[in-house]
PDB file of C-alpha atoms in Angstrom:
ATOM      1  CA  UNK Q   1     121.086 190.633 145.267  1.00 64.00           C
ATOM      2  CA  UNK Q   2     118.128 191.559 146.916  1.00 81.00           C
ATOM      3  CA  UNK Q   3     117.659 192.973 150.405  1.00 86.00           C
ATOM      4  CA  UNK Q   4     116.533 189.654 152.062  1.00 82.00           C
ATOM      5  CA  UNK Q   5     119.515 187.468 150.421  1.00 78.00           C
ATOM      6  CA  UNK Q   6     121.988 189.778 152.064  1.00 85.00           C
ATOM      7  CA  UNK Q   7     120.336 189.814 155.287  1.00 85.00           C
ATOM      8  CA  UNK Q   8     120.574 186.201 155.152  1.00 80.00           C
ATOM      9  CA  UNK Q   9     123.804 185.620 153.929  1.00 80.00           C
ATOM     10  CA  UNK Q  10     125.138 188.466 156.652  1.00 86.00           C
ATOM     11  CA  UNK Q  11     123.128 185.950 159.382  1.00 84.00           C
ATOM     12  CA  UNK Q  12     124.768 182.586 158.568  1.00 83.00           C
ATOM     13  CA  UNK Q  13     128.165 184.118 158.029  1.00 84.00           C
ATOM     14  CA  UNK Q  14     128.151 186.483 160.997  1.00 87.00           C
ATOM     15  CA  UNK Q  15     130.926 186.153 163.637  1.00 90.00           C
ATOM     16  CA  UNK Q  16     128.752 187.640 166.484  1.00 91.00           C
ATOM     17  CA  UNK Q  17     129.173 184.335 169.292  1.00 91.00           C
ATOM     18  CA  UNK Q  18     125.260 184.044 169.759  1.00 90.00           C
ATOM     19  CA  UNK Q  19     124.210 184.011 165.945  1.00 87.00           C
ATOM     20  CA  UNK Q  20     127.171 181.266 166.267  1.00 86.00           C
ATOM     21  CA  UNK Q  21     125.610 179.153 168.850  1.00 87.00           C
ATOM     22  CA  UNK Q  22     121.795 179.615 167.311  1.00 85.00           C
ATOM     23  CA  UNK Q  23     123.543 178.416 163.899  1.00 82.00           C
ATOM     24  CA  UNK Q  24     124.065 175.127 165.872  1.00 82.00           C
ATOM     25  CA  UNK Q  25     120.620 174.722 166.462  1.00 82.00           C
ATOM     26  CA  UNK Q  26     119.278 175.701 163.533  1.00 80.00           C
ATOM     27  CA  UNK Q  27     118.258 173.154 160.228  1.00 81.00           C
ATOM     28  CA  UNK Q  28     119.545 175.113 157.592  1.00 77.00           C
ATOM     29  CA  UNK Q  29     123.104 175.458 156.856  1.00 78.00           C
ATOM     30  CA  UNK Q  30     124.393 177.929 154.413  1.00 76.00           C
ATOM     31  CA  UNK Q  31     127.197 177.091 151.697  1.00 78.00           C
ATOM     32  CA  UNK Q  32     128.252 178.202 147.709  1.00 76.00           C
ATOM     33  CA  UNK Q  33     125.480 180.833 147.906  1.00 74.00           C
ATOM     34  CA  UNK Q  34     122.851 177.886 148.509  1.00 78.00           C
ATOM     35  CA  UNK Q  35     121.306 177.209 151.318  1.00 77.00           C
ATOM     36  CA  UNK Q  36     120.370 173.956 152.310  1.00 80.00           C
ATOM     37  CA  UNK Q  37     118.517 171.528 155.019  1.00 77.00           C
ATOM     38  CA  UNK Q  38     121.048 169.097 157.304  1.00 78.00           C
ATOM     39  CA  UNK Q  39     118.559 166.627 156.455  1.00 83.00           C
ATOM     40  CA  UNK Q  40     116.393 165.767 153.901  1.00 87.00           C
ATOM     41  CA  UNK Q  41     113.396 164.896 156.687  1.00 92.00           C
ATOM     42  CA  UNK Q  42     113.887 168.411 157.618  1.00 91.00           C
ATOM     43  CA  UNK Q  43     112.953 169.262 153.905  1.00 91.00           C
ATOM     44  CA  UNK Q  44     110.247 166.918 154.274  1.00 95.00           C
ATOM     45  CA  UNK Q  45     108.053 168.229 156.970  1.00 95.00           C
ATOM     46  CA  UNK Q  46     108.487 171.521 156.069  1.00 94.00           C
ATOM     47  CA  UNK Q  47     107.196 170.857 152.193  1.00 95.00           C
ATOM     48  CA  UNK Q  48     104.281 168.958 153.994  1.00 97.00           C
ATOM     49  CA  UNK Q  49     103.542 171.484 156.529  1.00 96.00           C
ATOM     50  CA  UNK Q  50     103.125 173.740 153.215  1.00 96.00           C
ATOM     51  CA  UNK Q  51     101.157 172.012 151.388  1.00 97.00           C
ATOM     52  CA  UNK Q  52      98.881 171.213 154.548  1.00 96.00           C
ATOM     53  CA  UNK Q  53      98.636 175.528 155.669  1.00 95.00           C
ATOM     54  CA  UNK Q  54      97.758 176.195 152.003  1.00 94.00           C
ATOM     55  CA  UNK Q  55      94.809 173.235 152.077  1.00 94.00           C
ATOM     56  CA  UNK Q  56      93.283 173.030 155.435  1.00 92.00           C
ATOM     57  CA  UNK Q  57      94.565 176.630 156.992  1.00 92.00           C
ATOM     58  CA  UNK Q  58      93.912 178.704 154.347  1.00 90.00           C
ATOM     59  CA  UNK Q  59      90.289 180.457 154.907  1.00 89.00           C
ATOM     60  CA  UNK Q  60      90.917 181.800 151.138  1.00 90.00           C
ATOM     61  CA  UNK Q  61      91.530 177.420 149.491  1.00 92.00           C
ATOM     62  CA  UNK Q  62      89.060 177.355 147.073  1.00 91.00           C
ATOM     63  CA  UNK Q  63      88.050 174.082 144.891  1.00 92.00           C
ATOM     64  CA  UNK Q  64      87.683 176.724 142.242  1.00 90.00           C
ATOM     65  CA  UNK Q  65      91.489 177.776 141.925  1.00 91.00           C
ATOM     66  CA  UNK Q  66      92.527 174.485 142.639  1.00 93.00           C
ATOM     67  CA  UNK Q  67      94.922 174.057 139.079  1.00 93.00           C
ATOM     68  CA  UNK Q  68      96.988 176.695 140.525  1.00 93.00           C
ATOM     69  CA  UNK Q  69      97.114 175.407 144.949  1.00 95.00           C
ATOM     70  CA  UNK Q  70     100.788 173.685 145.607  1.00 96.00           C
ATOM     71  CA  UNK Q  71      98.673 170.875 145.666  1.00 97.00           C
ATOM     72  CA  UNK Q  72      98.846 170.471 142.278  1.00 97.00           C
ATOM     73  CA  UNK Q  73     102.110 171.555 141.597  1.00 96.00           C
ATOM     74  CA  UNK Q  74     104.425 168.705 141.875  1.00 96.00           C
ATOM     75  CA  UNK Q  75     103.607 164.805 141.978  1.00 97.00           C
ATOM     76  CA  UNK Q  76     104.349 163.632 145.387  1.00 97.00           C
ATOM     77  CA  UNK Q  77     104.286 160.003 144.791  1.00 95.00           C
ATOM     78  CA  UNK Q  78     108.211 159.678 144.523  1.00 94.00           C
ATOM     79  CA  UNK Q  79     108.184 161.529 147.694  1.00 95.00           C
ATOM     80  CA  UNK Q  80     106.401 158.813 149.952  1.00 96.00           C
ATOM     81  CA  UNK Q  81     107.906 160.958 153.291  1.00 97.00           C
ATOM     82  CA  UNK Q  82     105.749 164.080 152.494  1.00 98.00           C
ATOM     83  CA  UNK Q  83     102.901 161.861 152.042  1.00 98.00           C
ATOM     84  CA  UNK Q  84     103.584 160.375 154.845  1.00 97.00           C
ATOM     85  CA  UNK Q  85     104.018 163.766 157.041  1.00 97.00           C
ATOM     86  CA  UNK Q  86     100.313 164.771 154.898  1.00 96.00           C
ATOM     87  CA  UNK Q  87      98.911 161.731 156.097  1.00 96.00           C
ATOM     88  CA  UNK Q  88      99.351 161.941 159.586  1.00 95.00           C
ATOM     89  CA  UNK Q  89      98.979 165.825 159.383  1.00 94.00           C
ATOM     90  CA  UNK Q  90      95.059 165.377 158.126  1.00 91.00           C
ATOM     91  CA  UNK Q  91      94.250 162.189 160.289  1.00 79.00           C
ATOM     92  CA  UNK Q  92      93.395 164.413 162.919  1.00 79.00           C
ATOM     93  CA  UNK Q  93      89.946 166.056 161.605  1.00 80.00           C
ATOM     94  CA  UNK Q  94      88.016 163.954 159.506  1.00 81.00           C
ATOM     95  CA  UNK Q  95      86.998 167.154 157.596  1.00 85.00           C
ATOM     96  CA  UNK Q  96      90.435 167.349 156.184  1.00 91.00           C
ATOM     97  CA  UNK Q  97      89.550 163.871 154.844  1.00 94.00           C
ATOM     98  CA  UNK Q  98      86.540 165.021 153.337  1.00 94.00           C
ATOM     99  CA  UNK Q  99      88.344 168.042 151.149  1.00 95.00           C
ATOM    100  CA  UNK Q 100      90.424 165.698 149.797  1.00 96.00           C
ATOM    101  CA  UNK Q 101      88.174 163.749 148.697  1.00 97.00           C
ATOM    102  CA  UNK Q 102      86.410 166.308 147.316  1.00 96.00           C
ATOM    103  CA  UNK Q 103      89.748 166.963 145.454  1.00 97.00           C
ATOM    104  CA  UNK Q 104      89.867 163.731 144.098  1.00 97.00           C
ATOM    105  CA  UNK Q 105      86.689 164.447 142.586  1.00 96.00           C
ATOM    106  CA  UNK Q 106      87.423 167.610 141.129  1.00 95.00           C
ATOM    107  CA  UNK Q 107      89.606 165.647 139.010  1.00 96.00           C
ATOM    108  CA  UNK Q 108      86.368 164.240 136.635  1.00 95.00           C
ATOM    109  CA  UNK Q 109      86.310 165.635 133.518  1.00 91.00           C
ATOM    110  CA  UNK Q 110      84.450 169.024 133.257  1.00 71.00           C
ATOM    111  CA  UNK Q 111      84.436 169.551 136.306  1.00 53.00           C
ATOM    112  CA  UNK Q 112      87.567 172.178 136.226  1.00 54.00           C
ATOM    113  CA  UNK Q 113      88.488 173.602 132.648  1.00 61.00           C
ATOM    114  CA  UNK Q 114      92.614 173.278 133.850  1.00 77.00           C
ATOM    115  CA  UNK Q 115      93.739 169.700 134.675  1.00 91.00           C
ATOM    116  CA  UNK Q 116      93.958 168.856 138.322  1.00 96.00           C
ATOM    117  CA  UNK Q 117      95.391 165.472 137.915  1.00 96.00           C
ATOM    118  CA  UNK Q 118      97.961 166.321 139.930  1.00 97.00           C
ATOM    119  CA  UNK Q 119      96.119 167.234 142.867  1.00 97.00           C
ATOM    120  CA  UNK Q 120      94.126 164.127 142.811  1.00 98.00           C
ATOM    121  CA  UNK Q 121      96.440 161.973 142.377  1.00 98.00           C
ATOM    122  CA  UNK Q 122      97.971 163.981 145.774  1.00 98.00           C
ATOM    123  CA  UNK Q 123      95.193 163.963 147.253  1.00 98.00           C
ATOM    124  CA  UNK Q 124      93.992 160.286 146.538  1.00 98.00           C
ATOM    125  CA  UNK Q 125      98.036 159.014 147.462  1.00 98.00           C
ATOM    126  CA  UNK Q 126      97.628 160.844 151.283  1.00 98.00           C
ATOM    127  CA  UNK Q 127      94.231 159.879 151.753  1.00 97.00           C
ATOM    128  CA  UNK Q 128      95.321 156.239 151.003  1.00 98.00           C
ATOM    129  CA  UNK Q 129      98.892 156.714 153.220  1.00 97.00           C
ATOM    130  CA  UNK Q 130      96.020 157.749 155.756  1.00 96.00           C
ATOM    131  CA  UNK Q 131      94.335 154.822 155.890  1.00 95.00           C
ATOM    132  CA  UNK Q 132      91.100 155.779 153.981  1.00 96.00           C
ATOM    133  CA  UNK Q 133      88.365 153.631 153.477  1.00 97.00           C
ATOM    134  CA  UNK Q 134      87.201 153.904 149.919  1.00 98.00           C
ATOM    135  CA  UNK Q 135      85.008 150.794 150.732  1.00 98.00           C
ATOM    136  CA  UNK Q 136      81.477 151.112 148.225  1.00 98.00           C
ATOM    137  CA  UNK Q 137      82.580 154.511 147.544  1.00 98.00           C
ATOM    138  CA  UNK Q 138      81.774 156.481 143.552  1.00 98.00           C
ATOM    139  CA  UNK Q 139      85.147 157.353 142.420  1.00 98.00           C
ATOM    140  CA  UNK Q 140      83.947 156.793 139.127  1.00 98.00           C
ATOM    141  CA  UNK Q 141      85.635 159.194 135.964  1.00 97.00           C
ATOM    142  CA  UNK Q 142      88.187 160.238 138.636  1.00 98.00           C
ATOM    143  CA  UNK Q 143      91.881 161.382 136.940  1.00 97.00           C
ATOM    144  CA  UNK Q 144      94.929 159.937 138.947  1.00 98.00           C
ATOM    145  CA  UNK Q 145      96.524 158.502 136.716  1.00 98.00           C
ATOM    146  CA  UNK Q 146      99.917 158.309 139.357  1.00 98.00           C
ATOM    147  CA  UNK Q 147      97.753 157.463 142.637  1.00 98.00           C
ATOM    148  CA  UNK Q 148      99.867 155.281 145.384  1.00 98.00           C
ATOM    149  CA  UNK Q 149      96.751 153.048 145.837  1.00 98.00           C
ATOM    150  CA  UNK Q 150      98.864 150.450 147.607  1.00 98.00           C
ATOM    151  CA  UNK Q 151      97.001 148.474 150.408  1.00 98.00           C
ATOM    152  CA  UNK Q 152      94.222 151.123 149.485  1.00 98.00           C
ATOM    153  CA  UNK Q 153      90.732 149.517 151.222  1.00 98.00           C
ATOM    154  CA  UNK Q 154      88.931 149.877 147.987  1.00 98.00           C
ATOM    155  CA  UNK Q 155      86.261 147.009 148.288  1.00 98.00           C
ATOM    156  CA  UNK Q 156      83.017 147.327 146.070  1.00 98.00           C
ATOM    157  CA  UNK Q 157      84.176 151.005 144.874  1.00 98.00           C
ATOM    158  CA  UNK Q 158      82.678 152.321 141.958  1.00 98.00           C
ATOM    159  CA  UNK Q 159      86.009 153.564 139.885  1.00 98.00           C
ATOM    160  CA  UNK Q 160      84.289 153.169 136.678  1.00 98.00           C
ATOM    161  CA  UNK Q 161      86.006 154.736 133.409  1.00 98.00           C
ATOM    162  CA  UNK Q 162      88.705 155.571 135.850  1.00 98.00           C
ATOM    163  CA  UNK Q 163      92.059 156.867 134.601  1.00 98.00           C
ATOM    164  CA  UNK Q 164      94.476 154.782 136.454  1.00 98.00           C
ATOM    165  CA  UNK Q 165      96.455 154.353 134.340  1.00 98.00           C
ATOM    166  CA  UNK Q 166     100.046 154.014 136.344  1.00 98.00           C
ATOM    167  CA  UNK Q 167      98.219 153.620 139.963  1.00 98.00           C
ATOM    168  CA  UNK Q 168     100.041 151.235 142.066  1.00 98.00           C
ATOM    169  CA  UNK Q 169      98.117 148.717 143.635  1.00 97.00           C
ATOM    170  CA  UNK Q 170     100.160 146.352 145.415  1.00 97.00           C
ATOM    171  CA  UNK Q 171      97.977 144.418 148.379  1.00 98.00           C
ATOM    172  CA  UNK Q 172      94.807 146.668 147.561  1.00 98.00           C
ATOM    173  CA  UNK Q 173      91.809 145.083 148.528  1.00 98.00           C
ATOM    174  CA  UNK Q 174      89.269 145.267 145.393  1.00 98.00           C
ATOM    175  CA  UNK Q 175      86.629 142.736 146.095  1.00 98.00           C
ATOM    176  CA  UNK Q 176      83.608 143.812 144.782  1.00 98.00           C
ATOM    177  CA  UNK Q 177      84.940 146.645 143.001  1.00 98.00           C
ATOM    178  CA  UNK Q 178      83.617 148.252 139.564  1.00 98.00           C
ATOM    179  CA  UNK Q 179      86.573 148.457 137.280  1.00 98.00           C
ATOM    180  CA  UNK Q 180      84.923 148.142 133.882  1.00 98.00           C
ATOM    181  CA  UNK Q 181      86.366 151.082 131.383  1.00 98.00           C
ATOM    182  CA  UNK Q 182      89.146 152.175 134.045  1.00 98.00           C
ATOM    183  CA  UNK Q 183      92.556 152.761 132.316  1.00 98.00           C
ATOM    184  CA  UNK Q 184      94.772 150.276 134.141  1.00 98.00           C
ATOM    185  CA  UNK Q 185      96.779 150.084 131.282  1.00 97.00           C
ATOM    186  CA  UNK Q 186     100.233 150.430 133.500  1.00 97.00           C
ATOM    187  CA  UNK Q 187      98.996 149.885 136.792  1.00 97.00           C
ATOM    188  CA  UNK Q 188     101.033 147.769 138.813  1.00 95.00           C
TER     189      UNK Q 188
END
């Protein structure tokens, strides 16, 4: 065990009466050697709040080392409450909108020798949870394959030879919008 476990196993089993009543307060509860959040929304935030210091915090982010950011770890889109948190996290400075956008980009082919796929189809699912307007923008040769598009204002986008492949689109609005060559082979 290493130094940190048994400080924090010594803190949530300690007997001392005020560890006791700060263990009330606290979100994390402490049982079969795991330790654990009272609530999943607690797990939530926190994972957003991550993700978001790493991004838009972090005066060492670069676009460059992008394949390895948390980003573009795990696919988020079966986690619509971190999205959610990430949404209303970057709606406050439209320059956070901008980088991920530029993420979503980063996703074209040779522009990164590792795949970010991941991280656009992060990026692309937040920006949309966000309220984006895509409207007449190029996404074309973008990779996000998993993007939560739904509702997405995507009206006379360019999304040429896009890979799309299992996008949900549900209620998007696509007048206008270029979709010759983009893999919607599974979209819904």
């Amino acid at each position: 065990k290493s130094k940190a476990h048994e400080k924090w196993h010594k803190f949530f089993n300690s007997k001392d009466e005020n560890i006791v009543q700060i263990l009330r307060g606290c979100p994390l509860s402490y049982e079969s050697r795991h330790y654990k959040f009272y609530h999943k929304s607690f797990m939530e935030y926190f994972a957003a709040l991550h993700i978001f210091n790493e991004i838009f915090q972090n005066p060492q982010f670069n676009l460059n080392h992008l394949a390895d950011s948390v980003i573009n770890q795990k696919l988020l889109i079966k986690e619509p409450a971190i999205l959610k948190y990430l949404a209303q996290m970057v709606c406050r400075q439209e320059r956070d909108c901008d980088l991920l956008l530029r993420i979503v980009l980063e996703s074209r082919p040779n522009a990164q020798g590792k795949s970010v796929t991941i991280a656009a189809d992060n990026a692309l699912s937040v920006l949309n949870y966000a309220c984006f307007n895509f409207n007449g923008l190029d996404l074309s040769d973008i990779q996000a394959p998993n993007a939560d598009l739904r509702s997405a204002y995507l009206d006379s986008a360019n999304l040429q030879r896009a890979n799309l492949r299992y996008a949900l689109f549900s209620r998007a609005w696509l007048l206008g919008a270029d979709l010759r060559q983009t893999d919607l082979l599974y979209a819904t």
